[in-house]
XYZ file of C-alpha atoms in Angstrom:
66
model
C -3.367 -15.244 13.077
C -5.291 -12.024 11.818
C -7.808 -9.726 13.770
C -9.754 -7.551 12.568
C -10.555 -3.963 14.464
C -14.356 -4.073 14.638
C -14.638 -0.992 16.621
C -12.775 1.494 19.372
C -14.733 1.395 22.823
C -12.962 3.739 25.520
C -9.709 2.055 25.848
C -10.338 -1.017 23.845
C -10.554 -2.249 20.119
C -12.756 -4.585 20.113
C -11.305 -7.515 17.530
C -12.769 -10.297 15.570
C -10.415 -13.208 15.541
C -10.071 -15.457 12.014
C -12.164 -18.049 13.390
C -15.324 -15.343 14.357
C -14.235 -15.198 18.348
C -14.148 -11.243 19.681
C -11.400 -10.486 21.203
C -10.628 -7.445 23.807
C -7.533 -5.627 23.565
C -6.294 -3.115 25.745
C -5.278 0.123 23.213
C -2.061 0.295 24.953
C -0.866 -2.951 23.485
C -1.237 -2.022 19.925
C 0.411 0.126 17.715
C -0.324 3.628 17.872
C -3.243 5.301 15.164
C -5.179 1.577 15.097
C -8.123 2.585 13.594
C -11.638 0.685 13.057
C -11.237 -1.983 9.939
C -7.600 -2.071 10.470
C -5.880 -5.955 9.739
C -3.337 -6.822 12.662
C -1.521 -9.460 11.800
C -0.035 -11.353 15.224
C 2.917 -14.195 14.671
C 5.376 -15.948 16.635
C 8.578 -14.804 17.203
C 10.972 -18.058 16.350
C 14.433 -16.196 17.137
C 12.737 -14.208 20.126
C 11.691 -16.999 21.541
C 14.694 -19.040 21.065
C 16.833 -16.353 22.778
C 14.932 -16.265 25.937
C 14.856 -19.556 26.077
C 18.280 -20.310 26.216
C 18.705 -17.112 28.345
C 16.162 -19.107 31.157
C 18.271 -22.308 30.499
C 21.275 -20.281 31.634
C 19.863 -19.035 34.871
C 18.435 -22.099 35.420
C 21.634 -24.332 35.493
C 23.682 -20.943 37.252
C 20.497 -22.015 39.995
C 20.709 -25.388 40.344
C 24.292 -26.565 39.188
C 27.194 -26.146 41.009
């Protein structure tokens, strides 16, 4: 998915979403210099994911396996 930076109020860019929905994000979560008219592109993680999955797995069977 794409946003677009539509403007910079206070602490927030203020983004338009692919599908026309504004979106508020907090300036802290995005990469430093974000300017107006910037294109952030946001994706999944597939490894990420998979890692931290298997890392809950783990501390769930440590939990409730003997």
């Amino acid at each position: 998915m794409k946003w677009i930076i539509d403007r910079i109020e206070d602490k927030t860019a203020v983004c338009e979403a692919e599908n026309g929905l504004m979106i508020d994000v907090s300036l802290n979560a995005l990469p430093e210099n974000v300017k107006e008219g910037d294109v952030l592109s946001i994706t999944a993680d597939a490894p990420e994911t998979d890692n931290r999955k298997q890392k809950i797995d783990r501390l769930m069977d440590d939990l409730f396996i003997d």
